[in-house]
């Protein structure tokens, strides 16, 4: 296993294991625990001072003036290294070390190998950090100033932090920040990391592959650190997130042996631990060419087989960003064109370079046709759909139009979202905890006779129900009629959840009884959840909850 370093691009980054590579100078003179007080200009007794010194990503010229001064003020210079004794941190700071400095190499007992420690790898590392802190405490207690060298920034994936947590509350301490591998990698690539309101995500490559893919899909920009043996899984995660085309690779930034390139072209066998993957800012970025399409070439139009256009129907959940899945967030960020009902489109953050095409709520087929035509001409289009796109929403509309002759070859994908029914149920407890039916009360696209027949069927089967589209300004009688039909099969005290604007600023969730259901309290932003004969409602913690048992009485 590797140690918890800022495994940046070279020395990279934020300090860390300090495991060196061939060609890095050997560590210095070794520890001198019994050196007398005042060595190197120290205080000669009393309490010493601890410095966590960030050295930057590898190039000694990127050390800060304060870092150089802190080393000059120190009596003791400590640095981490592997058992071979070479230390990247020491190599960076070598020209600032003096002959009278006491050097304390903190040699890891294990890096990528195995250990016979009874506590395993973590036990071995914990014991090492305790022993290293005790050695430094001896110097500090003798009045010496101790500078712990750290590649990158001391508190960014750095091993210095283990000394800090054990010593900073006991001795005067100053942490001197350094340039991280993340900043160095962006500088060497010459590409912005984030712009405007974009968010940068920094991830260790040691995360499980699925977790990496989910986080990368949801990120505007990202840096994945700690590569080496994790590289194949990281590459697969980047590809699963749909970001392989714009992902970059940086190795040992600002150091000898620096290498940059496209992640997709990097040989996994050549990747060291001190390397990072960079997914740069999407703002103003050129569209990524499709496979076989020359970089800089205009996309193929008119739906030919080489066109890179597609339509992704994205479910955004019932309300704001808290309900958005990582996959949905990533698809919205990656789209060139956003198409949707104005109210739903307004929930999606504005991104530079994206084109937005709002429309009215009653033109689903026209909206689908417009999105498919854009895709046929080579655009990557996201159709924004509230809730889940497959539940009374845009997935059906897009697929219906996509089945017609002009668009049969246009790729269409559906990205699910949290449904209004499940969101409302979660706020009320678990009223849909057993079998349930989902029915729209709208008679705009089907006759009311069909709605009534389905209500009768679901009610007679004793199913709980989620009733969508119960009312609007132009539909005012359907809720009352539905209540009459349901009371033919349900008792008046059957729990009914009235959930309005779930997840939004005007959220309201109440439980009433079927006999008391007032149609005037229901509008187009409300969903109704009607219990079965087994649904229970009771007071709890100052409110009322409802649930439908998973077990049904034997017949």
Coordinates of C-alpha atoms in Angstrom, one line a residue, residues 36-443:
X36 CA 23.3 19.7 22.4
X37 CA 20.8 22.5 22.8
X38 CA 21.5 25.4 20.6
X39 CA 22.8 23.4 17.7
X40 CA 22.4 25.4 14.5
X41 CA 21.7 28.6 16.3
X42 CA 18.8 27.3 18.4
X43 CA 17.4 28.7 21.5
X44 CA 19.6 26.7 23.9
X45 CA 16.8 25.3 26.1
X46 CA 13.1 25.8 26.8
X47 CA 10.3 25.1 24.2
X48 CA 11.3 24.9 20.6
X49 CA 9.2 25.9 17.6
X50 CA 7.7 23.6 14.9
X51 CA 7.5 24.5 11.3
X52 CA 5.6 22.5 8.7
X53 CA 7.4 23.7 5.5
X54 CA 5.7 23.4 2.2
X55 CA 8.3 23.1 -0.6
X56 CA 6.1 23.2 -3.6
X57 CA 5.8 20.6 -6.4
X58 CA 9.4 19.8 -7.0
X59 CA 11.3 22.7 -8.7
X60 CA 13.4 24.4 -5.9
X61 CA 12.7 27.7 -7.5
X62 CA 9.0 27.3 -6.6
X63 CA 9.8 27.3 -2.9
X64 CA 8.4 30.4 -1.1
X65 CA 10.7 33.0 0.5
X66 CA 9.1 32.1 3.9
X67 CA 9.9 28.4 3.4
X68 CA 13.5 29.3 2.8
X69 CA 13.6 31.5 5.9
X70 CA 12.0 28.8 8.0
X71 CA 14.7 26.3 7.0
X72 CA 17.4 28.9 7.8
X73 CA 15.9 29.4 11.2
X74 CA 15.7 25.7 12.0
X75 CA 18.1 23.7 14.2
X76 CA 16.6 20.4 13.0
X77 CA 15.4 19.6 9.5
X78 CA 13.2 16.5 9.3
X79 CA 11.9 14.8 6.1
X80 CA 10.2 11.6 5.2
X81 CA 11.8 9.0 3.0
X82 CA 11.4 5.3 2.0
X83 CA 13.7 2.7 3.3
X84 CA 16.2 3.2 0.5
X85 CA 17.0 6.5 2.2
X86 CA 16.4 8.9 -0.7
X87 CA 14.0 11.8 0.0
X88 CA 12.3 14.0 -2.6
X89 CA 11.7 16.6 0.1
X90 CA 15.4 16.8 1.0
X91 CA 16.4 17.0 -2.6
X92 CA 14.1 20.0 -3.2
X93 CA 15.5 21.9 -0.2
X94 CA 19.1 20.6 -0.5
X95 CA 20.8 23.9 -1.4
X96 CA 19.3 25.5 1.8
X97 CA 20.6 22.9 4.2
X98 CA 23.7 23.7 6.3
X99 CA 26.4 21.5 7.7
X100 CA 25.3 22.4 11.2
X101 CA 21.7 21.4 10.6
X102 CA 20.6 18.3 12.5
X103 CA 18.9 16.1 10.0
X104 CA 16.1 13.7 11.0
X105 CA 15.1 11.3 8.2
X106 CA 11.7 9.8 9.1
X107 CA 11.9 6.5 7.3
X108 CA 8.7 4.7 6.5
X109 CA 8.6 1.1 7.7
X110 CA 6.4 0.2 4.7
X111 CA 5.3 1.9 1.5
X112 CA 4.0 -0.6 -1.2
X113 CA 5.2 -3.8 0.4
X114 CA 3.8 -6.0 3.2
X115 CA 4.4 -5.8 6.9
X116 CA 4.4 -8.3 9.7
X117 CA 3.2 -5.7 12.2
X118 CA 0.3 -7.2 14.3
X119 CA -1.9 -4.2 13.4
X120 CA -1.2 -4.6 9.7
X121 CA -0.3 -1.7 7.4
X122 CA -2.3 0.8 9.4
X123 CA -0.9 -0.4 12.7
X124 CA 2.7 -0.1 11.3
X125 CA 2.0 3.4 10.1
X126 CA 0.4 4.5 13.3
X127 CA 3.4 3.2 15.3
X128 CA 5.8 4.9 12.9
X129 CA 4.1 8.3 13.3
X130 CA 4.1 8.0 17.1
X131 CA 7.8 7.2 17.1
X132 CA 8.6 10.0 14.6
X133 CA 6.6 12.5 16.7
X134 CA 8.4 11.4 19.8
X135 CA 11.8 12.0 18.1
X136 CA 10.8 15.5 17.1
X137 CA 9.3 16.2 20.5
X138 CA 12.7 15.5 22.1
X139 CA 14.2 18.2 20.0
X140 CA 11.4 20.6 20.6
X141 CA 11.5 19.9 24.3
X142 CA 15.2 20.7 24.3
X143 CA 14.5 24.1 22.8
X144 CA 15.4 23.4 19.2
X145 CA 13.4 24.7 16.2
X146 CA 12.3 21.9 14.0
X147 CA 11.4 22.3 10.3
X148 CA 9.5 19.3 8.8
X149 CA 9.9 19.4 5.1
X150 CA 6.8 18.6 3.0
X151 CA 6.5 18.3 -0.8
X152 CA 3.7 20.5 -2.1
X153 CA 1.6 21.8 0.7
X154 CA 2.0 20.4 4.3
X155 CA -1.7 20.0 4.9
X156 CA -2.8 18.7 1.5
X157 CA -2.5 14.9 1.4
X158 CA 0.8 15.4 3.2
X159 CA 2.5 13.2 5.8
X160 CA 3.4 16.3 7.8
X161 CA -0.2 16.5 9.1
X162 CA 0.5 13.3 11.1
X163 CA 3.2 15.2 13.0
X164 CA 1.0 18.3 13.2
X165 CA -1.8 16.4 14.9
X166 CA 0.6 15.0 17.4
X167 CA 2.7 18.0 18.2
X168 CA 0.9 21.3 17.3
X169 CA -1.1 21.5 20.5
X170 CA 2.0 21.0 22.5
X171 CA 4.5 23.4 20.9
X172 CA 4.4 26.8 19.0
X173 CA 3.7 25.8 15.4
X174 CA 3.6 27.5 12.0
X175 CA 2.5 25.9 8.8
X176 CA 4.0 27.4 5.7
X177 CA 1.9 26.7 2.6
X178 CA 3.4 25.5 -0.6
X179 CA 2.4 25.3 -4.3
X180 CA 0.4 22.0 -4.7
X181 CA 0.8 19.5 -7.5
X182 CA -2.7 20.4 -8.6
X183 CA -1.6 24.0 -9.4
X184 CA 1.7 22.8 -10.9
X185 CA -0.1 20.3 -13.2
X186 CA -2.5 23.0 -14.5
X187 CA 0.4 25.4 -15.1
X188 CA 2.4 22.8 -17.0
X189 CA -0.7 21.9 -19.1
X190 CA -1.4 25.6 -19.7
X191 CA -5.1 25.1 -19.3
X192 CA -7.6 26.6 -16.7
X193 CA -8.7 24.3 -14.0
X194 CA -11.9 26.2 -13.1
X195 CA -13.6 29.3 -14.4
X196 CA -16.5 31.4 -13.1
X197 CA -18.8 29.3 -10.9
X198 CA -17.3 25.9 -11.8
X199 CA -16.3 23.6 -8.9
X200 CA -13.0 21.8 -8.7
X201 CA -13.1 18.2 -7.2
X202 CA -9.9 16.6 -6.0
X203 CA -10.0 12.8 -5.6
X204 CA -7.5 10.1 -4.6
X205 CA -7.2 7.4 -7.2
X206 CA -7.4 4.8 -4.4
X207 CA -11.2 5.3 -4.2
X208 CA -13.3 2.4 -5.5
X209 CA -13.8 2.6 -9.3
X210 CA -17.6 3.1 -9.1
X211 CA -17.2 5.9 -6.5
X212 CA -14.6 7.6 -8.7
X213 CA -16.8 7.4 -11.8
X214 CA -19.8 8.8 -9.9
X215 CA -17.8 11.7 -8.5
X216 CA -16.2 12.5 -11.9
X217 CA -19.5 12.4 -13.7
X218 CA -20.8 15.1 -11.3
X219 CA -17.7 17.3 -11.4
X220 CA -17.1 20.4 -13.5
X221 CA -13.4 20.0 -13.2
X222 CA -11.4 17.3 -11.4
X223 CA -7.9 16.2 -10.5
X224 CA -7.3 12.5 -9.6
X225 CA -4.1 11.9 -7.6
X226 CA -2.2 8.9 -6.3
X227 CA -2.0 7.0 -9.6
X228 CA 0.7 4.3 -10.1
X229 CA -1.0 1.0 -9.6
X230 CA -4.5 2.6 -9.5
X231 CA -4.1 4.0 -13.0
X232 CA -6.1 1.3 -14.9
X233 CA -9.1 1.7 -12.5
X234 CA -8.9 5.5 -12.7
X235 CA -8.8 5.4 -16.5
X236 CA -11.9 3.2 -16.6
X237 CA -13.7 5.5 -14.1
X238 CA -12.9 8.5 -16.3
X239 CA -14.2 6.7 -19.4
X240 CA -17.4 5.6 -17.5
X241 CA -17.9 9.2 -16.5
X242 CA -17.8 10.2 -20.2
X243 CA -14.7 12.4 -19.7
X244 CA -11.9 10.4 -21.4
X245 CA -11.7 12.6 -24.4
X246 CA -10.7 15.7 -22.4
X247 CA -8.7 14.1 -19.6
X248 CA -5.0 15.0 -19.4
X249 CA -2.1 13.2 -17.8
X250 CA 0.7 14.9 -15.9
X251 CA 3.8 13.2 -14.3
X252 CA 6.4 14.8 -12.1
X253 CA 5.4 18.4 -13.0
X254 CA 8.2 20.9 -12.7
X255 CA 10.8 18.2 -12.0
X256 CA 13.3 16.3 -14.2
X257 CA 11.4 13.6 -16.1
X258 CA 8.2 15.7 -16.4
X259 CA 5.7 14.2 -18.9
X260 CA 2.3 15.4 -20.0
X261 CA -0.2 14.1 -22.5
X262 CA -3.7 12.7 -23.1
X263 CA -4.9 10.3 -20.5
X264 CA -6.2 8.0 -23.2
X265 CA -2.8 7.6 -24.8
X266 CA -0.9 6.9 -21.6
X267 CA 0.7 3.5 -21.1
X268 CA -0.5 2.1 -17.8
X269 CA 2.8 0.3 -17.2
X270 CA 4.7 3.6 -17.3
X271 CA 2.7 5.5 -14.7
X272 CA 4.4 6.3 -11.4
X273 CA 2.7 7.2 -8.1
X274 CA 3.7 10.8 -8.6
X275 CA 1.3 11.5 -11.4
X276 CA -2.2 13.0 -11.7
X277 CA -5.1 13.0 -14.1
X278 CA -6.6 16.4 -14.8
X279 CA -10.1 17.0 -16.2
X280 CA -9.8 20.7 -16.9
X281 CA -12.4 23.5 -17.1
X282 CA -15.2 22.9 -19.5
X283 CA -15.9 26.6 -20.0
X284 CA -15.1 27.6 -23.5
X285 CA -13.6 24.2 -24.3
X286 CA -13.8 23.0 -27.8
X287 CA -16.1 20.0 -28.3
X288 CA -14.4 16.7 -28.0
X289 CA -14.1 15.0 -31.4
X290 CA -15.9 11.7 -31.9
X291 CA -13.8 8.6 -32.5
X292 CA -12.3 8.8 -36.0
X293 CA -13.1 12.6 -36.2
X294 CA -10.1 14.8 -36.7
X295 CA -9.4 17.3 -34.0
X296 CA -10.6 20.7 -35.1
X297 CA -12.7 19.4 -37.8
X298 CA -16.3 20.4 -38.1
X299 CA -18.7 17.8 -36.8
X300 CA -20.4 15.7 -39.4
X301 CA -24.0 16.9 -39.9
X302 CA -27.3 15.5 -41.1
X303 CA -27.3 12.3 -39.1
X304 CA -24.7 10.3 -40.9
X305 CA -23.1 7.4 -39.1
X306 CA -20.0 9.5 -38.3
X307 CA -22.0 12.2 -36.6
X308 CA -21.3 12.6 -32.9
X309 CA -24.7 14.0 -32.0
X310 CA -27.0 12.4 -29.4
X311 CA -29.9 13.2 -27.2
X312 CA -29.8 12.5 -23.5
X313 CA -33.0 12.8 -21.6
X314 CA -32.0 13.8 -18.1
X315 CA -34.2 13.4 -15.0
X316 CA -33.4 16.3 -12.6
X317 CA -35.6 15.1 -9.7
X318 CA -38.4 17.0 -8.1
X319 CA -36.6 20.2 -7.2
X320 CA -33.1 21.6 -6.9
X321 CA -29.5 20.3 -6.9
X322 CA -29.9 18.2 -3.8
X323 CA -32.1 15.8 -5.8
X324 CA -29.8 15.6 -8.8
X325 CA -27.9 12.3 -9.3
X326 CA -24.1 12.5 -10.2
X327 CA -24.8 11.0 -13.6
X328 CA -27.5 13.6 -14.3
X329 CA -25.2 16.4 -13.2
X330 CA -22.5 15.2 -15.5
X331 CA -24.7 14.9 -18.5
X332 CA -26.1 18.4 -18.0
X333 CA -22.5 19.8 -17.8
X334 CA -21.4 17.9 -20.8
X335 CA -24.2 19.0 -23.2
X336 CA -23.7 21.6 -25.8
X337 CA -27.4 22.3 -26.0
X338 CA -30.1 22.2 -23.2
X339 CA -33.7 21.8 -24.3
X340 CA -36.6 21.9 -21.9
X341 CA -39.6 23.5 -20.3
X342 CA -38.6 27.0 -19.1
X343 CA -39.3 26.3 -15.4
X344 CA -37.2 23.1 -15.4
X345 CA -34.4 24.6 -17.5
X346 CA -34.1 27.5 -15.1
X347 CA -33.0 24.9 -12.4
X348 CA -29.9 24.1 -14.4
X349 CA -26.8 26.3 -13.8
X350 CA -25.8 28.5 -16.7
X351 CA -22.5 27.4 -18.2
X352 CA -20.4 29.4 -20.7
X353 CA -20.6 28.1 -24.2
X354 CA -23.9 26.1 -23.6
X355 CA -26.9 27.0 -25.7
X356 CA -30.3 26.9 -23.9
X357 CA -33.6 26.4 -25.7
X358 CA -36.6 27.0 -23.4
X359 CA -40.2 26.3 -24.4
X360 CA -43.7 26.0 -23.0
X361 CA -44.9 23.1 -21.0
X362 CA -47.5 21.9 -23.6
X363 CA -45.2 21.3 -26.6
X364 CA -43.5 18.0 -25.6
X365 CA -43.5 16.6 -29.2
X366 CA -42.2 19.8 -30.7
X367 CA -39.5 20.0 -28.0
X368 CA -38.5 16.4 -28.8
X369 CA -38.4 17.1 -32.5
X370 CA -36.2 20.2 -32.0
X371 CA -33.8 18.3 -29.8
X372 CA -33.5 15.3 -32.2
X373 CA -32.9 17.7 -35.1
X374 CA -30.1 19.4 -33.2
X375 CA -28.5 15.9 -32.5
X376 CA -29.0 14.9 -36.1
X377 CA -26.9 17.9 -37.1
X378 CA -24.1 16.8 -34.7
X379 CA -25.0 18.5 -31.4
X380 CA -24.8 16.8 -28.0
X381 CA -28.2 17.6 -26.6
X382 CA -29.6 17.2 -23.1
X383 CA -33.4 17.3 -22.8
X384 CA -34.2 18.5 -19.2
X385 CA -37.1 16.6 -17.6
X386 CA -38.4 17.1 -14.0
X387 CA -38.5 14.0 -11.7
X388 CA -37.8 10.8 -13.7
X389 CA -38.1 11.3 -17.4
X390 CA -39.9 8.0 -17.8
X391 CA -42.8 8.9 -15.5
X392 CA -45.3 11.1 -17.3
X393 CA -42.3 13.1 -18.7
X394 CA -40.1 13.6 -21.7
X395 CA -38.6 10.2 -22.2
X396 CA -41.7 8.9 -24.0
X397 CA -42.1 12.0 -26.0
X398 CA -38.5 11.8 -27.3
X399 CA -38.6 8.1 -28.0
X400 CA -41.9 8.5 -29.9
X401 CA -40.5 11.2 -32.2
X402 CA -37.1 9.4 -32.4
X403 CA -38.9 6.4 -33.9
X404 CA -39.9 8.4 -37.0
X405 CA -37.9 8.2 -40.2
X406 CA -35.7 11.3 -39.9
X407 CA -34.3 10.4 -36.5
X408 CA -34.1 6.6 -36.4
X409 CA -30.3 6.7 -36.4
X410 CA -30.0 9.4 -33.7
X411 CA -28.7 7.9 -30.4
X412 CA -31.0 8.5 -27.5
X413 CA -30.2 7.8 -23.9
X414 CA -32.3 8.1 -20.7
X415 CA -30.8 9.2 -17.4
X416 CA -33.2 8.5 -14.5
X417 CA -34.1 10.9 -11.7
X418 CA -35.8 10.8 -8.4
X419 CA -39.6 10.6 -9.0
X420 CA -42.1 13.0 -7.5
X421 CA -43.9 10.0 -6.0
X422 CA -40.9 8.7 -4.2
X423 CA -39.8 12.1 -3.1
X424 CA -43.2 12.9 -1.6
X425 CA -43.3 9.4 0.0
X426 CA -40.0 10.0 1.7
X427 CA -41.2 13.2 3.3
X428 CA -44.4 11.5 4.7
X429 CA -42.8 8.2 5.8
X430 CA -43.3 5.1 3.6
X431 CA -46.9 5.2 2.3
X432 CA -45.7 3.4 -0.9
X433 CA -44.0 0.7 1.1
X434 CA -46.0 -2.1 -0.5
X435 CA -47.4 -2.6 -4.0
X436 CA -48.7 0.6 -5.5
X437 CA -50.0 2.1 -8.7
X438 CA -49.0 5.4 -10.4
X439 CA -51.9 7.1 -12.2
X440 CA -52.2 10.5 -13.8
X441 CA -55.5 12.3 -13.3
X442 CA -55.0 14.5 -16.3
X443 CA -57.5 13.8 -19.1

